[in-house]
Short mmCIF file of C-alpha atoms and ligand atoms in Angstrom, two decimals:
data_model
loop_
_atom_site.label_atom_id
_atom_site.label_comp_id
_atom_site.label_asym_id
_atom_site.label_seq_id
_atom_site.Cartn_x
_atom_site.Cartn_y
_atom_site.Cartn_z
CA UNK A 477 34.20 40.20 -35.35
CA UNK A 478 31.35 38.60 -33.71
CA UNK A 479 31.98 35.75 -31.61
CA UNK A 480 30.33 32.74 -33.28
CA UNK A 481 31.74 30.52 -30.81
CA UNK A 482 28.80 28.98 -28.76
CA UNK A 483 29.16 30.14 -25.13
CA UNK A 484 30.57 27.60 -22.70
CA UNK A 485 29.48 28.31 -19.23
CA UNK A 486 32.08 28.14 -16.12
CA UNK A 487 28.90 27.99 -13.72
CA UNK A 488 26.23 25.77 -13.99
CA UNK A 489 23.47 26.22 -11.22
CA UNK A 490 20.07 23.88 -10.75
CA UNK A 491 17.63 23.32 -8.93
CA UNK A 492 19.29 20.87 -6.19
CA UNK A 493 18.94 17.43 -8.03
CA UNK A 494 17.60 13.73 -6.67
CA UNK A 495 19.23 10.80 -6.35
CA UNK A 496 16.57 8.14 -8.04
CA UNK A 497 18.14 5.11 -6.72
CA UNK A 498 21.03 4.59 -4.38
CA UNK A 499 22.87 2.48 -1.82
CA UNK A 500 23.33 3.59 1.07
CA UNK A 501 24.08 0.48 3.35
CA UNK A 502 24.09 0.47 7.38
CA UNK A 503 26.33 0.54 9.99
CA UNK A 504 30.24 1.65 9.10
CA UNK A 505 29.54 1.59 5.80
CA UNK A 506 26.52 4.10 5.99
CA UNK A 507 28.74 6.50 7.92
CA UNK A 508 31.29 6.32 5.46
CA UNK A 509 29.59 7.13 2.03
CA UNK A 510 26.00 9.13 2.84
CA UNK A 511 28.04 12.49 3.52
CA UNK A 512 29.30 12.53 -0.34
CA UNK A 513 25.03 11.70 -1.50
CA UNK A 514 23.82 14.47 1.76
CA UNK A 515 25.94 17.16 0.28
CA UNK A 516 24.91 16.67 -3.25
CA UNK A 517 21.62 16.01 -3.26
CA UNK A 518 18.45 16.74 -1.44
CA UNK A 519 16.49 13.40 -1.29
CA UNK A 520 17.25 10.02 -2.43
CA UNK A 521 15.06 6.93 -2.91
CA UNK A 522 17.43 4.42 -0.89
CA UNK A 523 17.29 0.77 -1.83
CA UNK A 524 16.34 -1.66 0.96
CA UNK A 525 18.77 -4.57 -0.25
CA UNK A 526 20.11 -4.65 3.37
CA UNK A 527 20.77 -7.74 4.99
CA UNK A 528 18.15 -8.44 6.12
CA UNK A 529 16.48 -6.91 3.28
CA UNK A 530 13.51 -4.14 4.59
CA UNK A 531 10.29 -5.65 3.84
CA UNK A 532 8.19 -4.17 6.75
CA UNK A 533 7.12 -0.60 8.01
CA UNK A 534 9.23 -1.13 11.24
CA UNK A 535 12.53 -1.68 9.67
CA UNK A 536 11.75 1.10 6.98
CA UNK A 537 11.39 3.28 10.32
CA UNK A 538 14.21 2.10 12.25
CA UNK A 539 16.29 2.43 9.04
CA UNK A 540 15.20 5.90 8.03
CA UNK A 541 16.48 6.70 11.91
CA UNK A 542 19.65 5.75 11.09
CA UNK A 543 20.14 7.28 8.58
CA UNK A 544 19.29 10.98 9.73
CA UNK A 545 21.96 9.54 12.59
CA UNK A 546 24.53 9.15 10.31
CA UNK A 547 24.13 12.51 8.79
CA UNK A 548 27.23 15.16 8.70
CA UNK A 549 26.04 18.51 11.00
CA UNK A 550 23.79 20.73 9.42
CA UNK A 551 23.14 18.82 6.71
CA UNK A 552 19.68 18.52 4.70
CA UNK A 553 18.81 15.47 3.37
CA UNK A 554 15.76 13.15 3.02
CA UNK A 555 16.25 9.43 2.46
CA UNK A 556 12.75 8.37 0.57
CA UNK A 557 12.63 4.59 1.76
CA UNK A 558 12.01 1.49 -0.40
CA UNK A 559 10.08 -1.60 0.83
CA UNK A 560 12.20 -5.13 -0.54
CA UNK A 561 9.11 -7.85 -2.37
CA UNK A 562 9.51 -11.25 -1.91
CA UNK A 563 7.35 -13.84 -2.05
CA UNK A 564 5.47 -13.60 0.92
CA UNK A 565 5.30 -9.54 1.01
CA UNK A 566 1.96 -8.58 2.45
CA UNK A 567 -0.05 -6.40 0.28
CA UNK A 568 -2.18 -4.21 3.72
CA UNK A 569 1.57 -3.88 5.10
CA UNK A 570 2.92 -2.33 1.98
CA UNK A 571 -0.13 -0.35 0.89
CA UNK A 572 -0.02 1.30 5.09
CA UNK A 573 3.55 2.19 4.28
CA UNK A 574 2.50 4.17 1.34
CA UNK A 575 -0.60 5.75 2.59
CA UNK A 576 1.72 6.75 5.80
CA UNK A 577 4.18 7.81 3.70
CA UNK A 578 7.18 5.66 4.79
CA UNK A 579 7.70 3.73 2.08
CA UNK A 580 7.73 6.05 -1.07
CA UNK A 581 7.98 2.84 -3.27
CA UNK A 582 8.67 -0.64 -3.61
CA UNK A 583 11.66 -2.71 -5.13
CA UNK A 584 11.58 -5.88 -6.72
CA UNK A 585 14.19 -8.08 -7.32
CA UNK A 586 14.03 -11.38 -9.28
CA UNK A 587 15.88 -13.71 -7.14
CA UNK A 588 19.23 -13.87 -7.63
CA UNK A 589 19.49 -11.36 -10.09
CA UNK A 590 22.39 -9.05 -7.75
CA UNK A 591 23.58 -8.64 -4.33
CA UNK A 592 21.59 -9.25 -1.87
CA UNK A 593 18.25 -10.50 -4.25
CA UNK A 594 18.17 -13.92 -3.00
CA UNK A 595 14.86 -13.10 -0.70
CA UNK A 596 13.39 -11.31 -4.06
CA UNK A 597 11.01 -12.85 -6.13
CA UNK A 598 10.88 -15.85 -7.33
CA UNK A 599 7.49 -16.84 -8.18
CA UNK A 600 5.94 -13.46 -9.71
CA UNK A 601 1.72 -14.64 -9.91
CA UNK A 602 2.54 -15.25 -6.26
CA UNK A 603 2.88 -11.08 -5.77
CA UNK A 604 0.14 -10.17 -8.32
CA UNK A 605 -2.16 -9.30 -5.64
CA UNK A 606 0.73 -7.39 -4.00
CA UNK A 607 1.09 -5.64 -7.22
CA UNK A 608 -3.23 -5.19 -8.18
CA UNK A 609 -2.91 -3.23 -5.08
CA UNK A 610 0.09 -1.04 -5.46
CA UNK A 611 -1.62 -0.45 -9.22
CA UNK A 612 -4.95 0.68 -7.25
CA UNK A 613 -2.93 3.35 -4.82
CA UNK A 614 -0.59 4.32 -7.26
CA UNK A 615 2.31 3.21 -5.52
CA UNK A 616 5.44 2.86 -7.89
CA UNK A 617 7.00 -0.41 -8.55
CA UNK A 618 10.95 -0.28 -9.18
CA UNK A 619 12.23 -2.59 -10.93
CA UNK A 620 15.46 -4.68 -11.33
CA UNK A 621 15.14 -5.77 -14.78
CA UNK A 622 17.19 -8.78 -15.29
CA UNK A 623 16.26 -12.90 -15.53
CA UNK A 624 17.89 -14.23 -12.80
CA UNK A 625 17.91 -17.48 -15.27
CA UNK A 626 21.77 -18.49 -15.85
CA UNK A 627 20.93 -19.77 -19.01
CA UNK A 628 20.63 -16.80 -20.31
CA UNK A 629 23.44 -14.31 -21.70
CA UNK A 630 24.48 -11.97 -19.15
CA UNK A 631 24.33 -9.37 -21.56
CA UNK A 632 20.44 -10.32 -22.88
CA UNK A 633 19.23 -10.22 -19.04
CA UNK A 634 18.22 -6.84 -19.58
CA UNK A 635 16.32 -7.60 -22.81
CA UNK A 636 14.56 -10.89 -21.78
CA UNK A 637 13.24 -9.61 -19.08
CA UNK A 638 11.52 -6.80 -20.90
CA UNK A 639 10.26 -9.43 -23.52
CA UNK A 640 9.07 -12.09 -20.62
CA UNK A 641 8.10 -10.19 -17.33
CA UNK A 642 8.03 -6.77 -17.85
CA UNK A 643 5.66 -6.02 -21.01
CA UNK A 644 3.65 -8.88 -19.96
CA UNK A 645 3.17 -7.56 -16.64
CA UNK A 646 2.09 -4.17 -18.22
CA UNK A 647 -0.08 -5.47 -20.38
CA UNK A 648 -1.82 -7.03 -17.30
CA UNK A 649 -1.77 -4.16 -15.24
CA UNK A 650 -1.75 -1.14 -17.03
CA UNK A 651 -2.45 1.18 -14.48
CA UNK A 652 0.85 0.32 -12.34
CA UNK A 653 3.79 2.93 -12.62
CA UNK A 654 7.04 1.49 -13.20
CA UNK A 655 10.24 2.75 -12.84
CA UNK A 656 12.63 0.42 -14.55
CA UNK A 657 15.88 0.94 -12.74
CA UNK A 658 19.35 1.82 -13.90
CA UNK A 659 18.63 0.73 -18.07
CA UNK A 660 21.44 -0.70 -19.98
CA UNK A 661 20.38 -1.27 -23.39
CA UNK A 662 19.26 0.57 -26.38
CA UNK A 663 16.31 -1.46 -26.75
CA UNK A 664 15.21 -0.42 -23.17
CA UNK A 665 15.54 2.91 -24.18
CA UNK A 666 13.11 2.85 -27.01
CA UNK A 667 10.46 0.21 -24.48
CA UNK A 668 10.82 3.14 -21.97
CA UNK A 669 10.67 6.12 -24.43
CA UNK A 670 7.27 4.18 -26.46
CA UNK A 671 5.95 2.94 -23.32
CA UNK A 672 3.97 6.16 -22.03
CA UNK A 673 3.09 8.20 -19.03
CA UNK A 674 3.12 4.92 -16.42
CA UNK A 675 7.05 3.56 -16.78
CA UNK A 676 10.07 5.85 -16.38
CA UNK A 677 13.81 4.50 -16.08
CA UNK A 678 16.89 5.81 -14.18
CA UNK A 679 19.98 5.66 -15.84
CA UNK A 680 23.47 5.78 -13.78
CA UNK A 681 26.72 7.87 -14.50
CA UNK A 682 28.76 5.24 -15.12
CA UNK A 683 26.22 3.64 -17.90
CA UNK A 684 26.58 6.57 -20.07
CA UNK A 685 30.31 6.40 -19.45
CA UNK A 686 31.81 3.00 -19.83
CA UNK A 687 31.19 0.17 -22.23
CA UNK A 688 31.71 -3.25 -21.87
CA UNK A 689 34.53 -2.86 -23.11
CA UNK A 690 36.72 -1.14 -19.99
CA UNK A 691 35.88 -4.09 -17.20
CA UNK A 692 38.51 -5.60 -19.54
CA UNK A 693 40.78 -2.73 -20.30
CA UNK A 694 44.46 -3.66 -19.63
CA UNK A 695 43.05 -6.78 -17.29
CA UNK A 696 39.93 -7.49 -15.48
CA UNK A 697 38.68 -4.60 -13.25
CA UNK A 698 36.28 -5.44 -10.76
CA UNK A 699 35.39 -2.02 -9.65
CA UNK A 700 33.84 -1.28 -13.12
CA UNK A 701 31.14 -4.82 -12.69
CA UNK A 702 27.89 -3.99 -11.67
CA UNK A 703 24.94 -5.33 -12.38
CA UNK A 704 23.32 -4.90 -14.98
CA UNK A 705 26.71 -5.24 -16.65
CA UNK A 706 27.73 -2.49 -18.73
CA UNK A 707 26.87 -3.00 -22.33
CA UNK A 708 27.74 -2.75 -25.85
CA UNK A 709 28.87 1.25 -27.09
CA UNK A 710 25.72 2.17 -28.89
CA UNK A 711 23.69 0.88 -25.72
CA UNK A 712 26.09 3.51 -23.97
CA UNK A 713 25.08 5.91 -27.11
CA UNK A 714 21.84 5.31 -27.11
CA UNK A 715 21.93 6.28 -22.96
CA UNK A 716 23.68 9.52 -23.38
CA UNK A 717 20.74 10.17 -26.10
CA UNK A 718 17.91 9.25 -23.72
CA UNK A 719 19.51 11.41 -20.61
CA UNK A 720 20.54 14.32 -22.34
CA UNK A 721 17.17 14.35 -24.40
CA UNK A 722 15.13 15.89 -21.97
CA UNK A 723 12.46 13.46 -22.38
CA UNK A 724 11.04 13.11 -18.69
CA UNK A 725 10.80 9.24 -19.19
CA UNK A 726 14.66 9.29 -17.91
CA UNK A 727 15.95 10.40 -14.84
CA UNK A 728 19.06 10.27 -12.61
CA UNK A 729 19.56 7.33 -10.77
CA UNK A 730 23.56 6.56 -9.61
CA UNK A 731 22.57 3.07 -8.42
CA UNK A 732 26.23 4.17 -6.24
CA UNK A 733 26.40 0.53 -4.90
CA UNK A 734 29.43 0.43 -2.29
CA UNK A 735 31.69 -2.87 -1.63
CA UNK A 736 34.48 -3.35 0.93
CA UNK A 737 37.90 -3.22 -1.04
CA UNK A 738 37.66 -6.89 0.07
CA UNK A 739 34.67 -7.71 -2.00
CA UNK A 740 35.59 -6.09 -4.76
CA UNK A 741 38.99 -7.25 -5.30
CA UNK A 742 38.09 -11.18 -4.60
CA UNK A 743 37.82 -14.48 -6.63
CA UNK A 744 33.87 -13.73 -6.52
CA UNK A 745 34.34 -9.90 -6.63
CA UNK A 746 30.94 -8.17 -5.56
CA UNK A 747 28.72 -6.31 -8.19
CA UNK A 748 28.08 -2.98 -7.87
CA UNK A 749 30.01 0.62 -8.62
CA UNK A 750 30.77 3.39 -6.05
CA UNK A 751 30.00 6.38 -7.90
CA UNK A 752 28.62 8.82 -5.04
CA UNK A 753 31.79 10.82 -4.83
CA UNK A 754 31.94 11.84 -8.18
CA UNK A 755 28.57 10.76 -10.16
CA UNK A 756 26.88 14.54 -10.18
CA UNK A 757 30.46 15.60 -11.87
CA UNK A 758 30.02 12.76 -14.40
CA UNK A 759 26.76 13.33 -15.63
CA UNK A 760 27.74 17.08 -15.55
CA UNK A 761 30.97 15.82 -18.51
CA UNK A 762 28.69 14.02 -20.21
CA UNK A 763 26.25 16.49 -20.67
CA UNK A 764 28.45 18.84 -21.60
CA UNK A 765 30.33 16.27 -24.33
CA UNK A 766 26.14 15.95 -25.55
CA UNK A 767 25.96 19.81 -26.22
CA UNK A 768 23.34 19.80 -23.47
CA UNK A 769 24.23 21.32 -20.26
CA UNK A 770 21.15 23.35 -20.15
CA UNK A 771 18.85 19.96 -20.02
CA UNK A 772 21.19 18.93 -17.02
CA UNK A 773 18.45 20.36 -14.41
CA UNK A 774 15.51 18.35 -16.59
CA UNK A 775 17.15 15.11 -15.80
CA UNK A 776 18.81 15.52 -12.54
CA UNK A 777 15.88 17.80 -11.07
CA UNK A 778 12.67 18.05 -12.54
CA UNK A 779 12.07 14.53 -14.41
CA UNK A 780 12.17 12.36 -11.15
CA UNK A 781 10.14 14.53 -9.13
CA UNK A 782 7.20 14.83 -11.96
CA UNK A 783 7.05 11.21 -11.82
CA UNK A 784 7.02 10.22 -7.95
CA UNK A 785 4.66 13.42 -7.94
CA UNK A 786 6.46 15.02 -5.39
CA UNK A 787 7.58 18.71 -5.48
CA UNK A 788 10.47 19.77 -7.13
CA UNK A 789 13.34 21.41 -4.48
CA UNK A 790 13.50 24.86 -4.09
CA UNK A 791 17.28 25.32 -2.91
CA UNK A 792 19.58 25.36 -5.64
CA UNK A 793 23.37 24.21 -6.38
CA UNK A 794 26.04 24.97 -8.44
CA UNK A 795 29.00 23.14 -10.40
CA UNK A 796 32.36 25.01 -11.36
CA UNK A 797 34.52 24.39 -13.75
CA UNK A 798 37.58 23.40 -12.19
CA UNK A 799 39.90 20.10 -12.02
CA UNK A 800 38.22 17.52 -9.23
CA UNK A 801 40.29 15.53 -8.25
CA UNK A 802 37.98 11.88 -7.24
CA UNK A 803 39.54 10.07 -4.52
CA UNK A 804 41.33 7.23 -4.32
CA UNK A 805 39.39 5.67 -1.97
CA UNK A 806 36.91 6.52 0.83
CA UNK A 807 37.70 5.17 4.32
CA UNK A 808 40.52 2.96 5.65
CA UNK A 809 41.81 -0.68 5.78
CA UNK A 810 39.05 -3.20 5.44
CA UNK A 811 36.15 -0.68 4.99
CA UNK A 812 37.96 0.87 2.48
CA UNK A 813 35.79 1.38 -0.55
CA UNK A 814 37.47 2.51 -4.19
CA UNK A 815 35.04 5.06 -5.86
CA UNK A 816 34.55 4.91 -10.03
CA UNK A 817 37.01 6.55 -11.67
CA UNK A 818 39.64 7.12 -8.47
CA UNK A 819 42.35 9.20 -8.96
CA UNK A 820 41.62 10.94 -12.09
CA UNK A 821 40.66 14.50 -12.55
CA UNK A 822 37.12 15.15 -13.80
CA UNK A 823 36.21 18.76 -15.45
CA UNK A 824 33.28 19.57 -13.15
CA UNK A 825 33.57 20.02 -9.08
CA UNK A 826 30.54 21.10 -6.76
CA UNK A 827 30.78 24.74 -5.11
CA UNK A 828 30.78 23.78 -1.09
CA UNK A 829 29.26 27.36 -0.45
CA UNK A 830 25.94 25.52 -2.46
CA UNK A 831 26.42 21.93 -0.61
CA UNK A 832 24.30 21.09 2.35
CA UNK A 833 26.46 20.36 4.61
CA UNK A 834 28.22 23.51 5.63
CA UNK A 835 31.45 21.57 7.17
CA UNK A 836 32.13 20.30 3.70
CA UNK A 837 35.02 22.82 3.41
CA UNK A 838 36.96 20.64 5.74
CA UNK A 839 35.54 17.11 4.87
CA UNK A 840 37.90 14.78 3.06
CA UNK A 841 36.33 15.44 -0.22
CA UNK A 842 38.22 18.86 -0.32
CA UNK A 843 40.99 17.60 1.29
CA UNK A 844 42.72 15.57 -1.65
C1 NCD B 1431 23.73 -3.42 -6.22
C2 NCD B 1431 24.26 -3.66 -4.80
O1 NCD B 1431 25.48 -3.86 -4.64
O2 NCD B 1431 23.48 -3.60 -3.84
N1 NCD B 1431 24.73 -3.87 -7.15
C3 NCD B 1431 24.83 -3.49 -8.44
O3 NCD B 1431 25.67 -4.05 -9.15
N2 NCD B 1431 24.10 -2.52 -8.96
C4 NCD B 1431 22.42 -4.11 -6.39
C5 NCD B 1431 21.69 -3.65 -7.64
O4 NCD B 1431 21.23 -2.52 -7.71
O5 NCD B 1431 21.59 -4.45 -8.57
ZN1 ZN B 1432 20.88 -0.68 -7.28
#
């Protein structure tokens, strides 16, 4: 008898994917969680929410610097840096970041709208000559889209903003290329998906894995709020249709957003989800739930690339199919940080004969 039984692979192997938007932090916290992004993939846009945020060339520099500091031995990895808008951001600055190729993009944040926005934007005709000029280089704009405005539902952030600021800034400035960052909804699906060759989005692991539904599983869990919040299940449906559709509008973006135990765990616990130990092995399950493990290497490798025309990598790395156990958490005492789904055992785990770091047999992540 034939086997009619499609073939599930043990191996998958792809071109060494991109991290479209991450947080990496500074100092102890840097050290701590850019070994488990280095290892995994080969460049990642880092956000520039520091604090202070990085708004000029210098700071881009002297944060780029340490960051290759903080990098395991022998490891390969490029951190593509971010310029922060606000108000006052000055559009000859900016545009000699791009044209010298420090700052790959720039990030805007409406004020107020997550950690570490409140120097974003608050006034946006006040950056439309910032913007005319990013639209004239081609420099992308990412994009936090949420209404800061408290008036309006935390779960319609996403939505309004798409109805108020985004499609009328389009409109206005068609040429600019958007990435709208770490989508939520289905309805941003289908404004990304209809919107053409000049707006992308990123979508995380944890989007296309959690509803609204689990921050309030069995209690309130803070290490599941980010923002944007996680939505309704078919906005999680419609996600996992967008990623695993191969359409090159969508690309992989953890938004891995690391907070101190502390933060987390607090009356005013801190939004954002530490997914960098595990989120490659996520978006591997969920693929492979979808049917579509062979357009894993359009989303995680090829898609991002086409769009920040840069070239696609040439080493590749594999995935096995064997228990990984995530940590419970990364780092000690007050630095502490507890990574998305800690403690449970995920189908996927990387080969450390493909990671870039070749001391990873010994690192921690091996070690639990
Ligand atoms: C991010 C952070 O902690 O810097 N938090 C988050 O919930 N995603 C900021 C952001 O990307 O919104
Ligand atoms: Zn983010």
């Amino acid at each position: 008898m034939p086997n009619v039984q499609p073939k599930v692979p043990n191996v998958i192997s792809l071109r060494r994917p991109d991290d479209w938007h991450v947080h990496l932090r500074d100092r102890t916290m840097l050290a701590l969680v850019l070994p488990f992004t280095a290892r995994r993939f080969a460049r990642a846009i880092v956000m520039p929410n520091l604090v202070p945020p990085v708004t000029t060339v210098d700071a881009a520099l002297a944060y780029r610097r340490r960051i290759l500091a903080a990098l395991p031995e022998g490891a390969r990895f490029t951190p593509l840096l971010t310029c922060y808008l606000t108000n006052t951001t000055d559009a000859a600055e900016l545009a000699r970041g791009h044209t010298e190729g420090v700052f790959v993009a720039a990030k805007l944040y409406p004020a107020g709208a997550t950690t570490h926005s409140d120097l974003g934007v608050s006034d946006f005709e006040r950056i439309m000559p910032v913007l005319e000029r990013m639209a004239a280089i081609g420099m992308p704009l990412l994009v936090h889209g949420e209404v800061a405005d408290p008036e309006i539902d935390i779960f319609d952030r996403e939505a309004v903003f798409i109805d108020r600021v985004l499609d009328p800034l389009r409109r206005r400035l068609p040429q600019l290329r958007i990435v709208l960052e770490h989508i939520t909804t289905e309805m941003a699906v289908r404004y990304v998906a209809e919107g053409g060759e000049r707006i992308a989005a990123t979508i995380t692991a944890h989007h296309l894995a959690i509803n609204r539904n689990a921050l309030f599983a069995g209690g309130m869990r803070p290490h599941l709020y980010c923002l944007p919040i996680a939505k309704r299940e078919k906005d999680r449906l419609a996600l996992r249709r967008a990623a695993t559709s191969g359409d090159p509008h969508f690309f992989l973006g953890t938004d891995s957003a690391p907070h101190p135990l502390a933060q987390k765990e607090a009356a005013r616990g801190a939004a954002g989800i530490f997914t960098a130990p595990a989120a490659l092995e996520i978006y591997a399950e969920v693929f492979e739930e979808e049917g579509a493990l062979d357009r894993l290497e359009a989303f995680a490798s090829l898609s991002g690339p086409r769009f920040y025309g840069l070239p696609v990598n040439e080493t590749r790395l594999t995935l096995v199919r064997e228990p990984f156990l995530v940590p419970q958490r990364v780092g000690e005492g007050e630095n502490a940080v507890i990574p998305f789904r800690a403690g449970e055992s995920l189908r996927w785990r990387l080969d450390f004969r493909t990671a870039q770091d070749p001391a990873s047999p010994s690192s921690p992540e091996t070690a639990s």
